[in-house]
PDB file of C-alpha atoms in Angstrom:
ATOM      1  CA  MET A   1     102.346  52.239 241.097  1.00 90.00           C
ATOM      2  CA  LEU A   2     105.515  51.729 243.135  1.00 96.00           C
ATOM      3  CA  LYS A   3     108.798  53.285 242.100  1.00 97.00           C
ATOM      4  CA  ILE A   4     112.252  53.003 243.620  1.00 98.00           C
ATOM      5  CA  VAL A   5     113.746  56.171 245.062  1.00 98.00           C
ATOM      6  CA  HIS A   6     117.356  56.636 246.199  1.00 99.00           C
ATOM      7  CA  MET A   7     118.193  59.499 248.535  1.00 99.00           C
ATOM      8  CA  LYS A   8     120.300  60.378 251.548  1.00 99.00           C
ATOM      9  CA  VAL A   9     118.349  60.920 254.756  1.00 99.00           C
ATOM     10  CA  ASN A  10     120.295  62.442 257.623  1.00 98.00           C
ATOM     11  CA  GLY A  11     123.515  61.357 255.945  1.00 97.00           C
ATOM     12  CA  LYS A  12     122.498  57.743 255.330  1.00 98.00           C
ATOM     13  CA  ASP A  13     121.819  56.209 251.927  1.00 99.00           C
ATOM     14  CA  VAL A  14     118.205  55.083 251.604  1.00 98.00           C
ATOM     15  CA  GLU A  15     116.465  53.067 248.902  1.00 98.00           C
ATOM     16  CA  LEU A  16     112.693  52.677 249.110  1.00 97.00           C
ATOM     17  CA  ALA A  17     109.839  51.532 246.919  1.00 98.00           C
ATOM     18  CA  VAL A  18     107.214  54.268 247.183  1.00 97.00           C
ATOM     19  CA  ASP A  19     103.865  55.024 245.649  1.00 97.00           C
ATOM     20  CA  GLU A  20     104.358  57.851 243.173  1.00 96.00           C
ATOM     21  CA  ARG A  21     101.699  59.863 245.075  1.00 97.00           C
ATOM     22  CA  GLU A  22     103.424  59.522 248.446  1.00 98.00           C
ATOM     23  CA  SER A  23     104.570  62.712 250.122  1.00 99.00           C
ATOM     24  CA  LEU A  24     108.023  63.029 251.603  1.00 99.00           C
ATOM     25  CA  LEU A  25     106.279  63.715 254.925  1.00 99.00           C
ATOM     26  CA  ASP A  26     104.623  60.289 254.905  1.00 98.00           C
ATOM     27  CA  THR A  27     107.833  58.564 253.843  1.00 99.00           C
ATOM     28  CA  LEU A  28     109.911  60.203 256.567  1.00 99.00           C
ATOM     29  CA  ARG A  29     107.392  59.977 259.376  1.00 98.00           C
ATOM     30  CA  GLN A  30     105.533  56.747 258.738  1.00 97.00           C
ATOM     31  CA  ARG A  31     108.035  54.590 256.878  1.00 96.00           C
ATOM     32  CA  MET A  32     111.244  55.808 258.472  1.00 98.00           C
ATOM     33  CA  GLY A  33     109.965  56.725 261.953  1.00 98.00           C
ATOM     34  CA  LEU A  34     111.350  60.267 261.878  1.00 99.00           C
ATOM     35  CA  THR A  35     108.758  61.785 264.189  1.00 97.00           C
ATOM     36  CA  SER A  36     110.226  65.289 264.197  1.00 98.00           C
ATOM     37  CA  VAL A  37     108.483  65.712 260.836  1.00 98.00           C
ATOM     38  CA  LYS A  38     104.980  66.733 261.905  1.00 98.00           C
ATOM     39  CA  LYS A  39     101.757  66.311 259.966  1.00 97.00           C
ATOM     40  CA  GLY A  40      99.892  69.591 260.358  1.00 95.00           C
ATOM     41  CA  CYS A  41      97.890  71.131 257.543  1.00 95.00           C
ATOM     42  CA  GLU A  42      98.941  68.822 254.666  1.00 96.00           C
ATOM     43  CA  VAL A  43      98.675  71.769 252.244  1.00 97.00           C
ATOM     44  CA  GLY A  44     101.991  73.568 252.799  1.00 96.00           C
ATOM     45  CA  GLU A  45     100.709  76.378 254.993  1.00 95.00           C
ATOM     46  CA  CYS A  46     101.812  75.639 258.574  1.00 97.00           C
ATOM     47  CA  GLY A  47     105.510  74.702 258.286  1.00 97.00           C
ATOM     48  CA  ALA A  48     105.292  71.847 260.814  1.00 97.00           C
ATOM     49  CA  CYS A  49     106.618  69.390 258.217  1.00 98.00           C
ATOM     50  CA  THR A  50     109.626  71.487 257.159  1.00 99.00           C
ATOM     51  CA  VAL A  51     112.765  69.540 256.258  1.00 99.00           C
ATOM     52  CA  LEU A  52     115.830  70.424 254.224  1.00 99.00           C
ATOM     53  CA  VAL A  53     116.269  69.022 250.726  1.00 99.00           C
ATOM     54  CA  ASN A  54     119.764  69.777 249.436  1.00 98.00           C
ATOM     55  CA  GLY A  55     119.971  72.492 252.092  1.00 97.00           C
ATOM     56  CA  GLU A  56     116.701  74.203 251.163  1.00 98.00           C
ATOM     57  CA  ALA A  57     113.753  74.292 253.577  1.00 98.00           C
ATOM     58  CA  ILE A  58     110.666  72.717 252.009  1.00 98.00           C
ATOM     59  CA  ASP A  59     107.196  71.705 253.172  1.00 98.00           C
ATOM     60  CA  SER A  60     107.437  67.923 252.988  1.00 99.00           C
ATOM     61  CA  CYS A  61     103.642  67.525 252.978  1.00 98.00           C
ATOM     62  CA  ILE A  62     103.462  68.900 249.423  1.00 98.00           C
ATOM     63  CA  TYR A  63     106.775  67.487 248.190  1.00 99.00           C
ATOM     64  CA  MET A  64     106.553  64.081 246.569  1.00 99.00           C
ATOM     65  CA  THR A  65     109.094  61.516 247.716  1.00 99.00           C
ATOM     66  CA  LEU A  66     110.011  60.793 244.094  1.00 98.00           C
ATOM     67  CA  TRP A  67     111.224  64.387 243.768  1.00 99.00           C
ATOM     68  CA  ALA A  68     113.903  63.571 246.373  1.00 99.00           C
ATOM     69  CA  GLU A  69     115.583  61.094 244.002  1.00 99.00           C
ATOM     70  CA  GLY A  70     119.353  61.517 244.344  1.00 99.00           C
ATOM     71  CA  LYS A  71     118.981  64.331 246.875  1.00 99.00           C
ATOM     72  CA  SER A  72     119.998  64.845 250.476  1.00 99.00           C
ATOM     73  CA  VAL A  73     117.188  65.186 253.029  1.00 99.00           C
ATOM     74  CA  MET A  74     117.739  66.375 256.578  1.00 99.00           C
ATOM     75  CA  THR A  75     115.367  66.323 259.538  1.00 99.00           C
ATOM     76  CA  VAL A  76     115.897  67.435 263.138  1.00 98.00           C
ATOM     77  CA  GLU A  77     117.068  63.906 263.926  1.00 98.00           C
ATOM     78  CA  GLY A  78     120.022  64.571 261.624  1.00 98.00           C
ATOM     79  CA  LEU A  79     121.197  67.613 263.573  1.00 97.00           C
ATOM     80  CA  LYS A  80     122.514  65.773 266.608  1.00 93.00           C
ATOM     81  CA  GLY A  81     126.237  65.563 267.128  1.00 92.00           C
ATOM     82  CA  PRO A  82     128.288  62.357 267.097  1.00 91.00           C
ATOM     83  CA  ASN A  83     127.594  61.747 270.802  1.00 94.00           C
ATOM     84  CA  GLY A  84     123.909  62.674 270.566  1.00 93.00           C
ATOM     85  CA  GLU A  85     124.430  66.265 271.709  1.00 96.00           C
ATOM     86  CA  LEU A  86     122.065  68.989 270.551  1.00 96.00           C
ATOM     87  CA  SER A  87     123.050  71.363 267.781  1.00 95.00           C
ATOM     88  CA  PRO A  88     123.734  75.031 268.623  1.00 94.00           C
ATOM     89  CA  ILE A  89     120.385  75.948 267.042  1.00 95.00           C
ATOM     90  CA  GLN A  90     118.500  73.467 269.213  1.00 96.00           C
ATOM     91  CA  LYS A  91     120.346  74.744 272.296  1.00 96.00           C
ATOM     92  CA  ALA A  92     119.444  78.345 271.433  1.00 96.00           C
ATOM     93  CA  PHE A  93     115.757  77.404 271.137  1.00 96.00           C
ATOM     94  CA  ILE A  94     115.860  75.740 274.561  1.00 96.00           C
ATOM     95  CA  GLU A  95     117.865  78.493 276.263  1.00 96.00           C
ATOM     96  CA  GLU A  96     115.599  81.220 274.854  1.00 96.00           C
ATOM     97  CA  ALA A  97     112.448  79.284 275.901  1.00 94.00           C
ATOM     98  CA  ALA A  98     111.331  79.140 272.263  1.00 93.00           C
ATOM     99  CA  VAL A  99     109.659  75.771 272.848  1.00 90.00           C
ATOM    100  CA  GLN A 100     106.265  75.270 274.425  1.00 86.00           C
ATOM    101  CA  CYS A 101     104.111  72.454 273.067  1.00 89.00           C
ATOM    102  CA  GLY A 102     106.871  71.548 270.604  1.00 89.00           C
ATOM    103  CA  PHE A 103     104.674  70.739 267.609  1.00 93.00           C
ATOM    104  CA  CYS A 104     105.982  73.530 265.379  1.00 94.00           C
ATOM    105  CA  THR A 105     109.507  73.547 266.810  1.00 96.00           C
ATOM    106  CA  PRO A 106     111.194  70.992 264.506  1.00 97.00           C
ATOM    107  CA  GLY A 107     109.994  72.823 261.392  1.00 97.00           C
ATOM    108  CA  LEU A 108     111.155  76.161 262.759  1.00 97.00           C
ATOM    109  CA  ILE A 109     114.525  74.678 263.662  1.00 98.00           C
ATOM    110  CA  MET A 110     114.965  73.329 260.133  1.00 98.00           C
ATOM    111  CA  SER A 111     114.162  76.756 258.693  1.00 98.00           C
ATOM    112  CA  ALA A 112     116.683  78.225 261.140  1.00 97.00           C
ATOM    113  CA  VAL A 113     119.302  75.771 259.831  1.00 97.00           C
ATOM    114  CA  GLU A 114     118.701  77.053 256.302  1.00 97.00           C
ATOM    115  CA  ILE A 115     118.789  80.691 257.444  1.00 97.00           C
ATOM    116  CA  VAL A 116     121.993  80.245 259.449  1.00 95.00           C
ATOM    117  CA  GLY A 117     123.525  78.328 256.553  1.00 94.00           C
ATOM    118  CA  THR A 118     123.377  81.411 254.344  1.00 92.00           C
ATOM    119  CA  GLY A 119     126.018  83.069 256.527  1.00 90.00           C
ATOM    120  CA  LYS A 120     124.104  86.345 256.275  1.00 92.00           C
ATOM    121  CA  LYS A 121     123.186  88.617 259.132  1.00 92.00           C
ATOM    122  CA  TYR A 122     119.448  89.252 259.387  1.00 94.00           C
ATOM    123  CA  ASN A 123     117.569  91.738 261.529  1.00 95.00           C
ATOM    124  CA  ARG A 124     114.406  90.844 263.452  1.00 95.00           C
ATOM    125  CA  GLU A 125     112.041  92.059 260.721  1.00 96.00           C
ATOM    126  CA  GLU A 126     113.842  90.016 258.082  1.00 97.00           C
ATOM    127  CA  LEU A 127     113.697  86.946 260.321  1.00 97.00           C
ATOM    128  CA  LYS A 128     109.945  87.470 260.811  1.00 96.00           C
ATOM    129  CA  LYS A 129     109.485  87.384 257.052  1.00 96.00           C
ATOM    130  CA  LEU A 130     111.716  84.337 256.677  1.00 96.00           C
ATOM    131  CA  ILE A 131     109.621  82.332 259.163  1.00 96.00           C
ATOM    132  CA  SER A 132     106.257  83.692 258.031  1.00 94.00           C
ATOM    133  CA  GLY A 133     105.363  80.267 256.603  1.00 94.00           C
ATOM    134  CA  HIS A 134     105.312  78.773 260.107  1.00 95.00           C
ATOM    135  CA  LEU A 135     102.326  78.769 262.421  1.00 93.00           C
ATOM    136  CA  CYS A 136     102.888  78.679 266.180  1.00 91.00           C
ATOM    137  CA  ARG A 137      99.872  78.975 268.428  1.00 87.00           C
ATOM    138  CA  CYS A 138     101.777  78.857 271.737  1.00 86.00           C
ATOM    139  CA  THR A 139     104.725  81.229 271.781  1.00 82.00           C
ATOM    140  CA  GLY A 140     103.759  84.481 270.097  1.00 86.00           C
ATOM    141  CA  TYR A 141     107.033  84.117 268.146  1.00 93.00           C
ATOM    142  CA  GLU A 142     109.058  86.473 270.373  1.00 95.00           C
ATOM    143  CA  ASN A 143     111.211  83.772 271.978  1.00 95.00           C
ATOM    144  CA  ILE A 144     111.554  82.017 268.618  1.00 96.00           C
ATOM    145  CA  LEU A 145     112.841  85.248 267.103  1.00 97.00           C
ATOM    146  CA  ASN A 146     115.151  85.760 270.101  1.00 96.00           C
ATOM    147  CA  ALA A 147     116.658  82.306 269.521  1.00 96.00           C
ATOM    148  CA  MET A 148     117.018  82.894 265.803  1.00 96.00           C
ATOM    149  CA  GLU A 149     118.565  86.344 266.241  1.00 96.00           C
ATOM    150  CA  ARG A 150     121.013  84.909 268.730  1.00 95.00           C
ATOM    151  CA  ILE A 151     122.166  81.971 266.612  1.00 95.00           C
ATOM    152  CA  VAL A 152     122.331  84.043 263.409  1.00 94.00           C
ATOM    153  CA  GLU A 153     124.516  86.588 265.218  1.00 92.00           C
ATOM    154  CA  GLU A 154     126.741  83.898 266.776  1.00 91.00           C
ATOM    155  CA  VAL A 155     127.330  82.131 263.462  1.00 89.00           C
ATOM    156  CA  TYR A 156     127.855  85.439 261.649  1.00 87.00           C
ATOM    157  CA  GLN A 157     130.483  86.507 264.204  1.00 88.00           C
ATOM    158  CA  ILE A 158     132.272  83.143 264.033  1.00 86.00           C
ATOM    159  CA  SER A 159     132.296  83.074 260.234  1.00 82.00           C
ATOM    160  CA  HIS A 160     133.598  86.629 259.984  1.00 80.00           C
ATOM    161  CA  LYS A 161     136.367  86.010 262.537  1.00 79.00           C
ATOM    162  CA  THR A 162     137.603  82.981 260.598  1.00 66.00           C
ATOM    163  CA  ASN A 163     137.358  84.842 257.274  1.00 63.00           C
ATOM    164  CA  SER A 164     139.363  87.843 258.518  1.00 59.00           C
TER     165      SER A 164
END
């Protein structure tokens, strides 16, 4: 049975008729063409489909589109600046060589957005735990953690300078 869902996706109002069993992953990737949202395990274990819903990182493969009613959804496509420039998090991933095949990267970046958004300073062990729901077969996680440590530190320093 089709139901109408209203949500914001990457800042734009969206209204869609969706099957009540349709995952947010399928809606974003197949209906909306947002290919940063990857279809990996389809059971919420790999993190490749991670997006933000109202600022919280979720596995979109196990999140029904209907649950996004009235909410704000963000994918990597929504991170670009007004002139198409990369976000500081994306730049950190590139500069720290945290990207190899790229399949897991969008999900990790979206988790990094949530982590950075807390404004807290995390050490490497805490960051490892925070990204433990992501599988990456290429990088060994070291460069990913380097990028995350770097951006968390940069944002922490900026936020504490402006708050002083």
